[in-house]
Amino acid sequence: MVKIALDAGHGINTPGKRSPDDEREWSFNNNVLLACATALQQYEGVQILRLDDPTGKTDVPLKTRTDKANKWGADALVSIHHNALTGKWHSGGGAET
Ligand SMILES: [Zn+2]
């Protein structure tokens, strides 16, 4: 059994975590998390635990999330983010791990 813990980074109202058009980072992160969870659930022997508040209303502190993942015995913790960089739209892309 492989245990994968996921979180969508911040809460929906966490200050500063939004696009130049005021779209919240949590919204981007949550969509990626849901797609990841759906894809991972296609595999046998994979368990998924969501560490953040799935409504986004509460910004669960990092230590709380990591403690929960460790207590559960997670093999991996993936905290999903979309970086704002300069706070302005730009042509940056790619993944950061
Ligand atoms: Zn973030």
CSV table of C-alpha atoms and ligand atoms in Angstrom, one decimal:
chain,number,residue,atom,x,y,z
A,1,MET,CA,0.0,0.0,0.0
A,2,VAL,CA,1.3,3.4,-1.0
A,3,LYS,CA,0.0,6.3,1.1
A,4,ILE,CA,0.0,9.8,-0.6
A,5,ALA,CA,-1.0,12.9,1.3
A,6,LEU,CA,-2.2,15.9,-0.7
A,7,ASP,CA,-3.0,19.5,0.1
A,8,ALA,CA,-4.0,22.6,-1.8
A,9,GLY,CA,-1.6,24.8,-0.1
A,10,HIS,CA,-3.4,27.8,1.4
A,11,GLY,CA,-6.9,28.7,2.4
A,12,ILE,CA,-9.0,30.5,-0.1
A,13,ASN,CA,-8.8,33.8,1.8
A,14,THR,CA,-5.1,33.6,2.7
A,15,PRO,CA,-3.8,37.2,2.1
A,16,GLY,CA,-1.7,37.7,-1.0
A,17,LYS,CA,-2.3,34.2,-2.5
A,18,ARG,CA,-4.2,35.4,-5.7
A,19,SER,CA,-3.6,36.2,-9.3
A,20,PRO,CA,-3.5,39.8,-10.6
A,21,ASP,CA,-7.2,39.3,-11.4
A,22,ASP,CA,-7.9,38.3,-7.8
A,23,GLU,CA,-8.4,34.6,-8.6
A,24,ARG,CA,-7.4,32.8,-5.5
A,25,GLU,CA,-4.4,30.4,-5.5
A,26,TRP,CA,-6.5,27.9,-3.6
A,27,SER,CA,-8.9,27.6,-6.6
A,28,PHE,CA,-6.0,26.7,-8.9
A,29,ASN,CA,-4.5,24.3,-6.4
A,30,ASN,CA,-7.8,22.7,-5.5
A,31,ASN,CA,-8.5,21.9,-9.2
A,32,VAL,CA,-5.0,20.3,-9.5
A,33,LEU,CA,-5.5,18.3,-6.3
A,34,LEU,CA,-8.9,17.0,-7.4
A,35,ALA,CA,-7.4,15.9,-10.8
A,36,CYS,CA,-4.5,14.2,-9.0
A,37,ALA,CA,-6.7,12.4,-6.6
A,38,THR,CA,-8.9,11.2,-9.5
A,39,ALA,CA,-5.9,9.9,-11.4
A,40,LEU,CA,-4.3,8.3,-8.3
A,41,GLN,CA,-7.6,6.5,-7.4
A,42,GLN,CA,-7.3,4.6,-10.7
A,43,TYR,CA,-4.4,2.6,-9.2
A,44,GLU,CA,-4.7,-0.4,-6.9
A,45,GLY,CA,-2.9,-0.1,-3.6
A,46,VAL,CA,-2.9,3.6,-3.4
A,47,GLN,CA,-4.4,5.5,-0.5
A,48,ILE,CA,-5.0,9.2,-0.5
A,49,LEU,CA,-5.4,11.5,2.5
A,50,ARG,CA,-6.3,15.2,2.0
A,51,LEU,CA,-4.6,17.3,4.6
A,52,ASP,CA,-6.1,20.8,4.0
A,53,ASP,CA,-9.7,22.0,4.5
A,54,PRO,CA,-11.5,20.8,1.3
A,55,THR,CA,-13.7,23.9,1.4
A,56,GLY,CA,-10.7,26.2,1.5
A,57,LYS,CA,-12.3,28.2,4.3
A,58,THR,CA,-9.6,27.4,6.8
A,59,ASP,CA,-5.9,27.9,6.1
A,60,VAL,CA,-4.5,24.8,7.8
A,61,PRO,CA,-1.0,25.5,9.1
A,62,LEU,CA,1.9,23.6,7.5
A,63,LYS,CA,2.9,22.0,10.8
A,64,THR,CA,-0.6,20.7,11.3
A,65,ARG,CA,-0.6,19.2,7.8
A,66,THR,CA,2.8,17.6,8.1
A,67,ASP,CA,2.0,16.2,11.6
A,68,LYS,CA,-1.2,14.7,10.1
A,69,ALA,CA,0.7,13.2,7.2
A,70,ASN,CA,3.4,11.8,9.5
A,71,LYS,CA,0.9,10.3,12.0
A,72,TRP,CA,-0.9,8.6,9.1
A,73,GLY,CA,2.4,7.2,7.8
A,74,ALA,CA,2.4,8.9,4.4
A,75,ASP,CA,5.0,7.8,1.9
A,76,ALA,CA,4.8,11.1,0.1
A,77,LEU,CA,3.2,14.5,0.8
A,78,VAL,CA,2.4,16.7,-2.2
A,79,SER,CA,1.5,20.3,-1.3
A,80,ILE,CA,0.2,21.9,-4.5
A,81,HIS,CA,1.0,25.6,-5.2
A,82,HIS,CA,0.9,28.1,-8.1
A,83,ASN,CA,3.5,30.7,-7.6
A,84,ALA,CA,2.6,34.4,-8.2
A,85,LEU,CA,6.2,35.5,-8.7
A,86,THR,CA,6.0,39.2,-9.3
A,87,GLY,CA,2.2,39.5,-8.8
A,88,LYS,CA,1.8,40.4,-12.5
A,89,TRP,CA,0.8,38.2,-15.4
A,90,HIS,CA,3.9,36.9,-17.2
A,91,SER,CA,4.9,34.1,-19.6
A,92,GLY,CA,6.5,31.9,-16.9
A,93,GLY,CA,5.6,28.2,-16.9
A,94,GLY,CA,6.7,24.8,-15.9
A,95,ALA,CA,6.8,22.9,-12.7
A,96,GLU,CA,8.7,23.4,-9.5
A,97,THR,CA,9.2,20.5,-7.1
B,1,ZN,ZN,1.2,28.8,-2.5
